[in-house]
mmCIF file of C-alpha atoms and ligand atoms in Angstrom:
data_model
loop_
_atom_site.group_PDB
_atom_site.id
_atom_site.type_symbol
_atom_site.label_atom_id
_atom_site.label_comp_id
_atom_site.label_asym_id
_atom_site.label_seq_id
_atom_site.Cartn_x
_atom_site.Cartn_y
_atom_site.Cartn_z
ATOM 1 C CA UNK E 1 36.051 -20.844 -31.712
ATOM 2 C CA UNK E 2 33.118 -21.672 -34.124
ATOM 3 C CA UNK E 3 31.260 -18.372 -34.913
ATOM 4 C CA UNK E 4 27.241 -18.535 -33.978
ATOM 5 C CA UNK E 5 25.078 -16.147 -35.684
ATOM 6 C CA UNK E 6 23.459 -15.340 -32.494
ATOM 7 C CA UNK E 7 24.148 -15.851 -29.065
ATOM 8 C CA UNK E 8 20.933 -15.295 -26.623
ATOM 9 C CA UNK E 9 21.538 -14.682 -23.200
ATOM 10 C CA UNK E 10 18.622 -15.824 -20.792
ATOM 11 C CA UNK E 11 16.304 -19.010 -21.017
ATOM 12 C CA UNK E 12 13.293 -17.011 -20.201
ATOM 13 C CA UNK E 13 10.028 -16.995 -22.388
ATOM 14 C CA UNK E 14 11.638 -13.797 -24.587
ATOM 15 C CA UNK E 15 14.888 -15.340 -25.247
ATOM 16 C CA UNK E 16 13.578 -18.648 -26.032
ATOM 17 C CA UNK E 17 11.029 -17.309 -28.254
ATOM 18 C CA UNK E 18 13.629 -15.459 -30.356
ATOM 19 C CA UNK E 19 15.923 -18.475 -30.338
ATOM 20 C CA UNK E 20 13.333 -20.478 -31.924
ATOM 21 C CA UNK E 21 12.265 -17.785 -34.462
ATOM 22 C CA UNK E 22 16.046 -17.210 -35.540
ATOM 23 C CA UNK E 23 16.568 -21.098 -35.862
ATOM 24 C CA UNK E 24 13.776 -21.368 -37.775
ATOM 25 C CA UNK E 25 14.645 -19.110 -40.208
ATOM 26 C CA UNK E 26 17.822 -20.825 -40.761
ATOM 27 C CA UNK E 27 20.426 -19.125 -38.311
ATOM 28 C CA UNK E 28 22.520 -20.855 -35.750
ATOM 29 C CA UNK E 29 21.901 -20.032 -32.103
ATOM 30 C CA UNK E 30 22.946 -20.703 -28.916
ATOM 31 C CA UNK E 31 20.806 -19.650 -25.620
ATOM 32 C CA UNK E 32 22.974 -19.197 -22.187
ATOM 33 C CA UNK E 33 21.043 -19.085 -18.812
ATOM 34 C CA UNK E 34 22.921 -18.917 -15.533
ATOM 35 C CA UNK E 35 19.715 -20.683 -13.981
ATOM 36 C CA UNK E 36 19.637 -24.368 -13.261
ATOM 37 C CA UNK E 37 16.701 -24.723 -15.773
ATOM 38 C CA UNK E 38 14.519 -23.039 -18.371
ATOM 39 C CA UNK E 39 12.136 -20.715 -17.810
ATOM 40 C CA UNK E 40 13.437 -17.513 -15.629
ATOM 41 C CA UNK E 41 10.457 -16.355 -14.298
ATOM 42 C CA UNK E 42 8.186 -18.954 -15.418
ATOM 43 C CA UNK E 43 9.302 -21.208 -12.815
ATOM 44 C CA UNK E 44 8.012 -24.490 -11.219
ATOM 45 C CA UNK E 45 9.040 -26.750 -8.317
ATOM 46 C CA UNK E 46 8.727 -29.364 -6.027
ATOM 47 C CA UNK E 47 8.492 -28.885 -2.383
ATOM 48 C CA UNK E 48 7.593 -32.167 -0.561
ATOM 49 C CA UNK E 49 5.482 -33.880 -2.647
ATOM 50 C CA UNK E 50 3.833 -31.024 -4.260
ATOM 51 C CA UNK E 51 4.316 -29.198 -7.406
ATOM 52 C CA UNK E 52 4.042 -25.539 -6.932
ATOM 53 C CA UNK E 53 4.326 -22.588 -9.324
ATOM 54 C CA UNK E 54 6.418 -19.748 -7.832
ATOM 55 C CA UNK E 55 6.768 -17.096 -10.551
ATOM 56 C CA UNK E 56 4.429 -16.267 -13.050
ATOM 57 C CA UNK E 57 0.870 -17.964 -11.967
ATOM 58 C CA UNK E 58 -0.903 -17.660 -15.389
ATOM 59 C CA UNK E 59 -0.934 -16.250 -18.820
ATOM 60 C CA UNK E 60 -3.407 -14.701 -21.389
ATOM 61 C CA UNK E 61 -3.255 -14.302 -25.079
ATOM 62 C CA UNK E 62 -4.496 -10.856 -26.370
ATOM 63 C CA UNK E 63 -2.914 -10.492 -29.703
ATOM 64 C CA UNK E 64 -3.160 -12.805 -32.560
ATOM 65 C CA UNK E 65 0.685 -13.819 -32.426
ATOM 66 C CA UNK E 66 0.663 -14.953 -28.925
ATOM 67 C CA UNK E 67 -2.661 -16.575 -29.442
ATOM 68 C CA UNK E 68 -1.504 -18.753 -32.326
ATOM 69 C CA UNK E 69 1.238 -19.769 -29.852
ATOM 70 C CA UNK E 70 -0.844 -20.398 -27.279
ATOM 71 C CA UNK E 71 -3.471 -22.749 -29.584
ATOM 72 C CA UNK E 72 -0.188 -24.761 -30.404
ATOM 73 C CA UNK E 73 0.378 -25.259 -26.637
ATOM 74 C CA UNK E 74 -3.264 -26.180 -26.070
ATOM 75 C CA UNK E 75 -3.413 -28.681 -29.002
ATOM 76 C CA UNK E 76 -0.190 -30.381 -28.000
ATOM 77 C CA UNK E 77 -1.383 -30.349 -24.239
ATOM 78 C CA UNK E 78 1.387 -28.216 -23.003
ATOM 79 C CA UNK E 79 -1.156 -25.727 -21.650
ATOM 80 C CA UNK E 80 -4.426 -25.671 -20.593
ATOM 81 C CA UNK E 81 -7.021 -23.217 -19.832
ATOM 82 C CA UNK E 82 -7.540 -22.572 -16.055
ATOM 83 C CA UNK E 83 -10.299 -20.205 -15.728
ATOM 84 C CA UNK E 84 -12.195 -16.965 -17.019
ATOM 85 C CA UNK E 85 -11.522 -14.757 -14.377
ATOM 86 C CA UNK E 86 -10.676 -14.882 -10.779
ATOM 87 C CA UNK E 87 -13.378 -12.233 -9.518
ATOM 88 C CA UNK E 88 -17.032 -12.548 -9.230
ATOM 89 C CA UNK E 89 -18.669 -12.194 -11.719
ATOM 90 C CA UNK E 90 -15.761 -13.619 -14.248
ATOM 91 C CA UNK E 91 -14.826 -11.047 -16.800
ATOM 92 C CA UNK E 92 -14.538 -13.829 -19.319
ATOM 93 C CA UNK E 93 -11.099 -13.746 -20.477
ATOM 94 C CA UNK E 94 -9.212 -16.929 -20.419
ATOM 95 C CA UNK E 95 -6.309 -17.296 -18.024
ATOM 96 C CA UNK E 96 -3.863 -20.244 -19.244
ATOM 97 C CA UNK E 97 -1.373 -21.969 -17.371
ATOM 98 C CA UNK E 98 1.176 -24.847 -18.240
ATOM 99 C CA UNK E 99 -0.211 -28.011 -17.751
ATOM 100 C CA UNK E 100 2.553 -29.287 -15.733
ATOM 101 C CA UNK E 101 3.250 -25.940 -14.386
ATOM 102 C CA UNK E 102 4.144 -22.950 -16.160
ATOM 103 C CA UNK E 103 7.828 -24.223 -16.622
ATOM 104 C CA UNK E 104 6.487 -26.510 -18.881
ATOM 105 C CA UNK E 105 6.014 -23.715 -21.686
ATOM 106 C CA UNK E 106 9.799 -22.897 -21.674
ATOM 107 C CA UNK E 107 10.920 -26.576 -22.087
ATOM 108 C CA UNK E 108 8.453 -26.943 -24.827
ATOM 109 C CA UNK E 109 9.909 -23.685 -26.473
ATOM 110 C CA UNK E 110 13.498 -25.186 -25.805
ATOM 111 C CA UNK E 111 12.982 -28.390 -27.545
ATOM 112 C CA UNK E 112 15.570 -28.723 -30.349
ATOM 113 C CA UNK E 113 17.347 -25.511 -29.339
ATOM 114 C CA UNK E 114 20.979 -25.453 -28.025
ATOM 115 C CA UNK E 115 20.361 -24.331 -24.549
ATOM 116 C CA UNK E 116 23.274 -24.130 -21.823
ATOM 117 C CA UNK E 117 21.919 -23.870 -18.567
ATOM 118 C CA UNK E 118 23.975 -23.336 -15.618
ATOM 119 C CA UNK E 119 25.945 -21.067 -17.786
ATOM 120 C CA UNK E 120 26.595 -17.019 -16.762
ATOM 121 C CA UNK E 121 27.505 -14.381 -19.419
ATOM 122 C CA UNK E 122 30.181 -12.274 -18.015
ATOM 123 C CA UNK E 123 30.548 -9.742 -20.541
ATOM 124 C CA UNK E 124 31.200 -9.132 -24.521
ATOM 125 C CA UNK E 125 34.107 -8.047 -26.103
ATOM 126 C CA UNK E 126 34.172 -6.947 -29.788
ATOM 127 C CA UNK E 127 36.145 -8.857 -32.247
ATOM 128 C CA UNK E 128 36.391 -8.778 -36.121
ATOM 129 C CA UNK E 129 33.273 -10.968 -36.826
ATOM 130 C CA UNK E 130 31.050 -9.878 -33.899
ATOM 131 C CA UNK E 131 31.741 -10.771 -30.018
ATOM 132 C CA UNK E 132 33.367 -12.761 -27.733
ATOM 133 C CA UNK E 133 30.956 -13.797 -25.135
ATOM 134 C CA UNK E 134 32.635 -14.720 -21.782
ATOM 135 C CA UNK E 135 31.113 -17.280 -19.695
ATOM 136 C CA UNK E 136 31.214 -18.890 -16.098
ATOM 137 C CA UNK E 137 29.902 -22.321 -15.646
ATOM 138 C CA UNK E 138 27.838 -22.032 -12.135
ATOM 139 C CA UNK E 139 27.739 -24.857 -9.463
ATOM 140 C CA UNK E 140 24.099 -25.862 -8.324
ATOM 141 C CA UNK E 141 21.676 -23.601 -8.384
ATOM 142 C CA UNK E 142 22.775 -20.681 -10.740
ATOM 143 C CA UNK E 143 19.307 -19.068 -10.367
ATOM 144 C CA UNK E 144 21.075 -15.908 -8.987
ATOM 145 C CA UNK E 145 19.882 -12.984 -8.310
ATOM 146 C CA UNK E 146 16.643 -12.792 -10.414
ATOM 147 C CA UNK E 147 15.799 -15.108 -7.688
ATOM 148 C CA UNK E 148 17.139 -14.563 -4.347
ATOM 149 C CA UNK E 149 18.020 -16.622 -1.364
ATOM 150 C CA UNK E 150 15.865 -19.450 -1.288
ATOM 151 C CA UNK E 151 15.242 -20.517 2.754
ATOM 152 C CA UNK E 152 13.197 -23.049 4.765
ATOM 153 C CA UNK E 153 11.637 -21.988 7.987
ATOM 154 C CA UNK E 154 14.094 -24.291 9.103
ATOM 155 C CA UNK E 155 16.849 -22.321 7.542
ATOM 156 C CA UNK E 156 18.280 -25.010 5.588
ATOM 157 C CA UNK E 157 19.325 -22.891 2.823
ATOM 158 C CA UNK E 158 18.395 -23.371 -0.578
ATOM 159 C CA UNK E 159 15.397 -25.203 -1.518
ATOM 160 C CA UNK E 160 15.536 -27.692 -4.157
ATOM 161 C CA UNK E 161 13.319 -28.453 -6.724
ATOM 162 C CA UNK E 162 13.170 -31.880 -7.027
ATOM 163 C CA UNK E 163 13.514 -33.986 -9.950
ATOM 164 C CA UNK E 164 11.942 -32.975 -13.201
ATOM 165 C CA UNK E 165 10.424 -29.613 -12.731
ATOM 166 C CA UNK E 166 13.149 -26.861 -13.423
ATOM 167 C CA UNK E 167 14.301 -27.813 -17.007
ATOM 168 C CA UNK E 168 16.915 -30.059 -18.293
ATOM 169 C CA UNK E 169 19.490 -29.619 -15.580
ATOM 170 C CA UNK E 170 23.034 -29.098 -16.253
ATOM 171 C CA UNK E 171 23.792 -31.335 -19.001
ATOM 172 C CA UNK E 172 23.909 -28.451 -21.368
ATOM 173 C CA UNK E 173 25.879 -26.376 -19.312
ATOM 174 C CA UNK E 174 28.816 -29.187 -18.959
ATOM 175 C CA UNK E 175 29.482 -28.029 -22.509
ATOM 176 C CA UNK E 176 30.209 -24.580 -21.730
ATOM 177 C CA UNK E 177 32.878 -25.342 -18.966
ATOM 178 C CA UNK E 178 34.251 -22.778 -16.535
ATOM 179 C CA UNK E 179 35.795 -19.448 -17.978
ATOM 180 C CA UNK E 180 35.170 -20.520 -21.661
ATOM 181 C CA UNK E 181 33.995 -18.217 -24.320
ATOM 182 C CA UNK E 182 31.854 -18.442 -27.571
ATOM 183 C CA UNK E 183 31.397 -16.041 -30.012
ATOM 184 C CA UNK E 184 28.646 -14.618 -32.232
ATOM 185 C CA UNK E 185 27.902 -12.410 -35.063
ATOM 186 C CA UNK E 186 25.078 -10.884 -32.875
ATOM 187 C CA UNK E 187 24.071 -11.043 -29.024
ATOM 188 C CA UNK E 188 20.458 -10.848 -27.945
ATOM 189 C CA UNK E 189 20.202 -9.918 -24.195
ATOM 190 C CA UNK E 190 17.043 -10.774 -22.274
ATOM 191 C CA UNK E 191 18.051 -10.329 -18.736
ATOM 192 C CA UNK E 192 16.233 -7.791 -16.653
ATOM 193 C CA UNK E 193 17.378 -4.493 -17.337
ATOM 194 C CA UNK E 194 19.749 -4.090 -14.246
ATOM 195 C CA UNK E 195 21.541 -7.300 -15.094
ATOM 196 C CA UNK E 196 21.921 -6.460 -18.777
ATOM 197 C CA UNK E 197 23.372 -3.343 -17.954
ATOM 198 C CA UNK E 198 25.577 -4.610 -15.747
ATOM 199 C CA UNK E 199 26.829 -7.517 -18.327
ATOM 200 C CA UNK E 200 27.324 -4.918 -20.683
ATOM 201 C CA UNK E 201 29.299 -2.817 -18.517
ATOM 202 C CA UNK E 202 31.649 -5.796 -17.520
ATOM 203 C CA UNK E 203 32.898 -6.244 -20.862
ATOM 204 C CA UNK E 204 34.459 -3.855 -23.449
ATOM 205 C CA UNK E 205 31.014 -3.066 -25.214
ATOM 206 C CA UNK E 206 31.058 0.667 -26.743
ATOM 207 C CA UNK E 207 27.362 0.970 -25.062
ATOM 208 C CA UNK E 208 25.983 4.587 -26.868
ATOM 209 C CA UNK E 209 24.854 6.700 -23.610
ATOM 210 C CA UNK E 210 21.565 6.847 -24.894
ATOM 211 C CA UNK E 211 21.200 2.994 -24.797
ATOM 212 C CA UNK E 212 22.656 2.874 -21.005
ATOM 213 C CA UNK E 213 20.392 5.193 -20.496
ATOM 214 C CA UNK E 214 17.134 3.847 -21.742
ATOM 215 C CA UNK E 215 18.292 0.647 -19.587
ATOM 216 C CA UNK E 216 18.830 2.360 -16.633
ATOM 217 C CA UNK E 217 15.387 3.755 -16.737
ATOM 218 C CA UNK E 218 13.773 0.753 -16.581
ATOM 219 C CA UNK E 219 12.431 -0.176 -12.943
ATOM 220 C CA UNK E 220 11.089 -3.336 -11.213
ATOM 221 C CA UNK E 221 9.257 -4.251 -8.038
ATOM 222 C CA UNK E 222 10.737 -7.683 -6.284
ATOM 223 C CA UNK E 223 8.303 -9.878 -5.094
ATOM 224 C CA UNK E 224 8.209 -12.233 -2.213
ATOM 225 C CA UNK E 225 6.679 -15.467 -2.449
ATOM 226 C CA UNK E 226 5.823 -18.191 0.041
ATOM 227 C CA UNK E 227 5.400 -21.740 -0.950
ATOM 228 C CA UNK E 228 3.098 -23.694 1.665
ATOM 229 C CA UNK E 229 2.341 -27.207 1.710
ATOM 230 C CA UNK E 230 -0.739 -28.170 3.530
ATOM 231 C CA UNK E 231 -2.248 -31.170 4.923
ATOM 232 C CA UNK E 232 -5.691 -30.794 4.133
ATOM 233 C CA UNK E 233 -7.411 -28.159 1.476
ATOM 234 C CA UNK E 234 -6.718 -24.804 1.403
ATOM 235 C CA UNK E 235 -9.708 -22.098 1.661
ATOM 236 C CA UNK E 236 -8.868 -20.301 -1.284
ATOM 237 C CA UNK E 237 -12.193 -20.189 -3.320
ATOM 238 C CA UNK E 238 -12.655 -21.790 -6.914
ATOM 239 C CA UNK E 239 -10.879 -21.295 -9.223
ATOM 240 C CA UNK E 240 -8.196 -21.601 -6.943
ATOM 241 C CA UNK E 241 -6.500 -18.106 -7.277
ATOM 242 C CA UNK E 242 -6.927 -14.714 -5.637
ATOM 243 C CA UNK E 243 -5.890 -11.167 -6.678
ATOM 244 C CA UNK E 244 -5.990 -8.568 -3.954
ATOM 245 C CA UNK E 245 -5.731 -4.822 -4.689
ATOM 246 C CA UNK E 246 -4.668 -3.993 -1.076
ATOM 247 C CA UNK E 247 -2.588 -5.409 1.778
ATOM 248 C CA UNK E 248 0.872 -7.073 1.988
ATOM 249 C CA UNK E 249 -0.445 -10.166 -0.029
ATOM 250 C CA UNK E 250 -1.167 -9.377 -3.774
ATOM 251 C CA UNK E 251 -1.849 -13.319 -4.988
ATOM 252 C CA UNK E 252 -3.033 -16.525 -3.497
ATOM 253 C CA UNK E 253 -3.013 -19.522 -5.627
ATOM 254 C CA UNK E 254 -4.070 -22.809 -5.043
ATOM 255 C CA UNK E 255 -1.824 -25.405 -7.267
ATOM 256 C CA UNK E 256 -3.792 -28.227 -6.341
ATOM 257 C CA UNK E 257 -7.182 -26.499 -7.579
ATOM 258 C CA UNK E 258 -4.935 -25.195 -10.425
ATOM 259 C CA UNK E 259 -4.330 -28.860 -11.578
ATOM 260 C CA UNK E 260 -0.633 -28.389 -11.325
ATOM 261 C CA UNK E 261 -0.198 -30.146 -8.051
ATOM 262 C CA UNK E 262 -1.573 -33.452 -7.034
ATOM 263 C CA UNK E 263 -1.238 -32.624 -3.296
ATOM 264 C CA UNK E 264 -2.214 -29.263 -1.504
ATOM 265 C CA UNK E 265 0.173 -26.636 -2.220
ATOM 266 C CA UNK E 266 -0.624 -22.844 -1.840
ATOM 267 C CA UNK E 267 1.420 -19.822 -3.438
ATOM 268 C CA UNK E 268 1.390 -16.495 -1.696
ATOM 269 C CA UNK E 269 2.709 -13.409 -3.243
ATOM 270 C CA UNK E 270 3.572 -10.261 -1.297
ATOM 271 C CA UNK E 271 3.045 -6.820 -3.023
ATOM 272 C CA UNK E 272 5.700 -4.836 -4.450
ATOM 273 C CA UNK E 273 5.441 -2.511 -1.528
ATOM 274 C CA UNK E 274 5.612 -4.989 1.006
ATOM 275 C CA UNK E 275 8.330 -7.200 -0.850
ATOM 276 C CA UNK E 276 10.638 -3.870 -1.135
ATOM 277 C CA UNK E 277 10.041 -3.162 2.807
ATOM 278 C CA UNK E 278 10.993 -6.722 3.744
ATOM 279 C CA UNK E 279 14.265 -7.208 0.826
ATOM 280 C CA UNK E 280 16.669 -6.636 3.733
ATOM 281 C CA UNK E 281 14.955 -8.634 6.497
ATOM 282 C CA UNK E 282 16.213 -12.195 7.671
ATOM 283 C CA UNK E 283 14.231 -14.687 5.090
ATOM 284 C CA UNK E 284 12.702 -16.869 8.396
ATOM 285 C CA UNK E 285 11.016 -13.490 9.262
ATOM 286 C CA UNK E 286 9.821 -12.859 5.849
ATOM 287 C CA UNK E 287 8.325 -16.509 5.653
ATOM 288 C CA UNK E 288 6.528 -16.061 9.252
ATOM 289 C CA UNK E 289 5.257 -12.601 8.705
ATOM 290 C CA UNK E 290 3.525 -13.776 5.132
ATOM 291 C CA UNK E 291 2.543 -17.273 6.462
ATOM 292 C CA UNK E 292 0.572 -15.098 9.332
ATOM 293 C CA UNK E 293 -0.562 -12.508 6.574
ATOM 294 C CA UNK E 294 -2.314 -15.571 4.458
ATOM 295 C CA UNK E 295 -3.300 -17.728 7.289
ATOM 296 C CA UNK E 296 -7.012 -17.320 6.316
ATOM 297 C CA UNK E 297 -6.483 -18.775 3.067
ATOM 298 C CA UNK E 298 -4.291 -21.415 3.789
ATOM 299 C CA UNK E 299 -7.560 -22.570 6.129
ATOM 300 C CA UNK E 300 -7.193 -24.771 9.214
ATOM 301 C CA UNK E 301 -4.867 -27.295 7.679
ATOM 302 C CA UNK E 302 -1.559 -27.965 9.362
ATOM 303 C CA UNK E 303 1.577 -26.552 7.459
ATOM 304 C CA UNK E 304 3.664 -29.329 6.405
ATOM 305 C CA UNK E 305 6.408 -27.511 4.826
ATOM 306 C CA UNK E 306 6.866 -23.894 3.752
ATOM 307 C CA UNK E 307 9.751 -22.262 1.447
ATOM 308 C CA UNK E 308 10.666 -18.381 0.376
ATOM 309 C CA UNK E 309 11.511 -17.452 -2.773
ATOM 310 C CA UNK E 310 12.790 -13.786 -3.492
ATOM 311 C CA UNK E 311 12.567 -12.185 -6.858
ATOM 312 C CA UNK E 312 14.573 -9.248 -6.927
ATOM 313 C CA UNK E 313 13.347 -8.188 -10.637
ATOM 314 C CA UNK E 314 9.795 -9.477 -10.573
ATOM 315 C CA UNK E 315 7.446 -7.255 -12.288
ATOM 316 C CA UNK E 316 8.439 -4.044 -14.268
ATOM 317 C CA UNK E 317 7.088 -0.966 -12.977
ATOM 318 C CA UNK E 318 9.014 1.321 -15.386
ATOM 319 C CA UNK E 319 9.105 -0.089 -19.089
ATOM 320 C CA UNK E 320 10.503 0.552 -22.169
ATOM 321 C CA UNK E 321 8.018 1.893 -25.082
ATOM 322 C CA UNK E 322 9.374 -0.304 -27.728
ATOM 323 C CA UNK E 323 9.511 -4.228 -28.275
ATOM 324 C CA UNK E 324 13.358 -3.942 -27.988
ATOM 325 C CA UNK E 325 16.147 -1.842 -27.922
ATOM 326 C CA UNK E 326 18.825 -1.826 -30.426
ATOM 327 C CA UNK E 327 21.689 -1.260 -27.505
ATOM 328 C CA UNK E 328 24.684 -1.322 -29.885
ATOM 329 C CA UNK E 329 23.894 -1.068 -33.762
ATOM 330 C CA UNK E 330 25.902 -1.658 -36.882
ATOM 331 C CA UNK E 331 26.629 -5.110 -38.500
ATOM 332 C CA UNK E 332 27.092 -6.757 -35.074
ATOM 333 C CA UNK E 333 24.162 -5.813 -33.095
ATOM 334 C CA UNK E 334 23.463 -6.463 -29.246
ATOM 335 C CA UNK E 335 19.877 -5.958 -28.862
ATOM 336 C CA UNK E 336 17.924 -5.975 -25.592
ATOM 337 C CA UNK E 337 14.528 -7.631 -25.043
ATOM 338 C CA UNK E 338 12.123 -9.158 -22.070
ATOM 339 C CA UNK E 339 9.158 -8.363 -20.459
ATOM 340 C CA UNK E 340 10.410 -4.786 -19.825
ATOM 341 C CA UNK E 341 9.962 -4.090 -23.341
ATOM 342 C CA UNK E 342 6.463 -3.478 -24.232
ATOM 343 C CA UNK E 343 3.757 -5.042 -21.897
ATOM 344 C CA UNK E 344 5.069 -6.592 -18.297
ATOM 345 C CA UNK E 345 3.442 -9.909 -18.406
ATOM 346 C CA UNK E 346 4.455 -13.218 -19.744
ATOM 347 C CA UNK E 347 2.671 -12.305 -23.297
ATOM 348 C CA UNK E 348 4.619 -9.175 -23.737
ATOM 349 C CA UNK E 349 7.933 -11.020 -22.777
ATOM 350 C CA UNK E 350 7.044 -13.510 -25.699
ATOM 351 C CA UNK E 351 6.151 -10.707 -28.286
ATOM 352 C CA UNK E 352 9.509 -8.965 -27.454
ATOM 353 C CA UNK E 353 11.508 -11.678 -27.987
ATOM 354 C CA UNK E 354 9.774 -12.362 -31.127
ATOM 355 C CA UNK E 355 10.180 -8.827 -32.232
ATOM 356 C CA UNK E 356 13.690 -8.599 -31.359
ATOM 357 C CA UNK E 357 14.469 -11.996 -33.496
ATOM 358 C CA UNK E 358 12.862 -10.065 -36.301
ATOM 359 C CA UNK E 359 15.344 -7.101 -36.056
ATOM 360 C CA UNK E 360 18.363 -9.262 -36.018
ATOM 361 C CA UNK E 361 16.973 -11.341 -39.104
ATOM 362 C CA UNK E 362 16.653 -8.338 -40.896
ATOM 363 C CA UNK E 363 20.188 -6.908 -39.832
ATOM 364 C CA UNK E 364 22.180 -10.319 -40.037
ATOM 365 C CA UNK E 365 20.330 -10.640 -43.591
HETATM 366 C C1 FAD V 401 6.597 -13.783 -8.635
HETATM 367 C C2 FAD V 401 6.037 -13.555 -10.124
HETATM 368 C C3 FAD V 401 4.657 -13.326 -10.584
HETATM 369 C C4 FAD V 401 4.368 -13.277 -11.728
HETATM 370 N N1 FAD V 401 3.038 -13.474 -12.337
HETATM 371 C C5 FAD V 401 2.413 -13.136 -13.618
HETATM 372 C C6 FAD V 401 1.565 -13.843 -13.971
HETATM 373 O O1 FAD V 401 0.484 -14.207 -13.499
HETATM 374 N N2 FAD V 401 0.811 -13.493 -15.550
HETATM 375 C C7 FAD V 401 1.914 -13.055 -16.047
HETATM 376 O O2 FAD V 401 1.681 -12.670 -17.351
HETATM 377 N N3 FAD V 401 3.288 -12.820 -15.786
HETATM 378 C C8 FAD V 401 3.569 -12.798 -14.548
HETATM 379 N N4 FAD V 401 5.038 -12.756 -14.430
HETATM 380 C C9 FAD V 401 5.948 -11.847 -15.084
HETATM 381 C C10 FAD V 401 6.457 -13.007 -16.282
HETATM 382 O O3 FAD V 401 6.854 -13.726 -15.323
HETATM 383 C C11 FAD V 401 7.393 -12.137 -17.035
HETATM 384 O O4 FAD V 401 6.803 -11.022 -17.389
HETATM 385 C C12 FAD V 401 8.133 -13.312 -17.867
HETATM 386 O O5 FAD V 401 8.284 -14.223 -17.497
HETATM 387 C C13 FAD V 401 9.427 -12.709 -18.273
HETATM 388 O O6 FAD V 401 10.309 -13.251 -19.058
HETATM 389 P P1 FAD V 401 11.574 -12.934 -19.738
HETATM 390 O O7 FAD V 401 11.956 -13.933 -20.698
HETATM 391 O O8 FAD V 401 11.542 -11.681 -20.290
HETATM 392 O O9 FAD V 401 12.575 -12.854 -18.673
HETATM 393 P P2 FAD V 401 13.024 -13.736 -17.417
HETATM 394 O O10 FAD V 401 11.941 -14.742 -17.566
HETATM 395 O O11 FAD V 401 13.425 -13.029 -15.970
HETATM 396 O O12 FAD V 401 14.502 -14.569 -18.312
HETATM 397 C C14 FAD V 401 15.686 -13.843 -18.052
HETATM 398 C C15 FAD V 401 16.734 -14.975 -17.915
HETATM 399 O O13 FAD V 401 17.884 -14.354 -18.027
HETATM 400 C C16 FAD V 401 19.118 -15.203 -17.321
HETATM 401 N N5 FAD V 401 20.145 -14.347 -17.017
HETATM 402 C C17 FAD V 401 19.949 -13.123 -16.467
HETATM 403 N N6 FAD V 401 21.564 -12.957 -16.151
HETATM 404 C C18 FAD V 401 22.401 -13.455 -17.166
HETATM 405 C C19 FAD V 401 23.657 -13.806 -17.044
HETATM 406 N N7 FAD V 401 24.308 -12.900 -16.902
HETATM 407 N N8 FAD V 401 23.846 -15.007 -17.883
HETATM 408 C C20 FAD V 401 23.062 -15.925 -18.223
HETATM 409 N N9 FAD V 401 21.888 -15.673 -18.177
HETATM 410 C C21 FAD V 401 21.339 -14.724 -17.323
HETATM 411 C C22 FAD V 401 18.238 -15.365 -16.001
HETATM 412 O O14 FAD V 401 18.535 -16.442 -15.315
HETATM 413 C C23 FAD V 401 16.595 -15.624 -16.621
HETATM 414 O O15 FAD V 401 16.207 -16.799 -16.611
HETATM 415 C C24 FAD V 401 5.245 -12.861 -12.695
HETATM 416 C C25 FAD V 401 6.675 -12.729 -12.472
HETATM 417 C C26 FAD V 401 6.792 -13.071 -11.223
HETATM 418 C C27 FAD V 401 8.306 -12.802 -10.684
#
């Protein structure tokens, strides 16, 4: 079993940012993700003829480090500016989007990196040179419980993403195979904290109590998302996004106005409390409720298709104060990173991945 320098769990923006930095600095890296494509909560899918962002809707760049990354994306046409605010008058701060949907950012970062999707990491076992990482190949949509059940109003089960919108597909995953293992000198876990804890508990990791406590303290709100294609224009005002402070709906995004879709399609995000309250109810009931609550934004046009996506760990509400956590120290560290470390948004996740990679570079020499 060849020894890799770092195995990264999670091909969201935190994991991919870290992997790129580690690889650019000369370390060998493998990224494993249980989803069928890269991106994690940077998620774009096909609904009928529409292309729809259903996780993160846009991103901002407040730090010099992330702004440098965004400038590269803008220059390469991977991202573009959407607008300077959603309220009137706009606050003037640029909001950016992936030019072909938010997943485009992750696809760009994944280029040239050994990313194996459809591959769940089951646990870590210490070996003399580092860690044996147990993996399990998942069939179909391995998105699992960051992203819960997906249904259509007809109840036809997992919604498909159509070609091209959720990453490279299972080709990389095929390398892993069912029940196989890889080994590395260090591991970076960027899964949401409850999943990170479960992963660390599943193996034989000597996890210090303070690390378990720090991970256990992190909290998330879920988000229920309705993805709706409509026959004509929506009633969402320019620039195509509405942020709401009250009521069951927190966000309404018009994917056509945003420039991601060629045909009318609206994303409705329920608020954290609304999503929590509806978590256990049948998906069809949730979808109907979201469509009713968002009817004013959909306008008079007929709904062609609607899908529900459930994000269990959508938005960190209690975060860790540092950019990463060294969960297990020593010469073979296990480091945790992601948007729950620092700021709970795309930029925060990227900065966390970057900082975690810096820590690993120092520790691995
Ligand atoms: C509905 C919604 C709306 C949002 N809106 C915005 C927004 O408008 N602007 C903004 O800045 N941010 C927004 N966010 C937050 C933003 O999406 C996140 O902060 C960011 O994408 C998190 O990146 P990450 O890499 O930390 O985690 P993730 O993207 O969650 O990546 C973690 C990855 O780990 C993988 N994984 C988990 N367990 C395992 C395992 N055992 N084995 C293998 N892989 C595993 C998962 O499949 C996942 O791909 C939103 C999030 C959601 C859900």
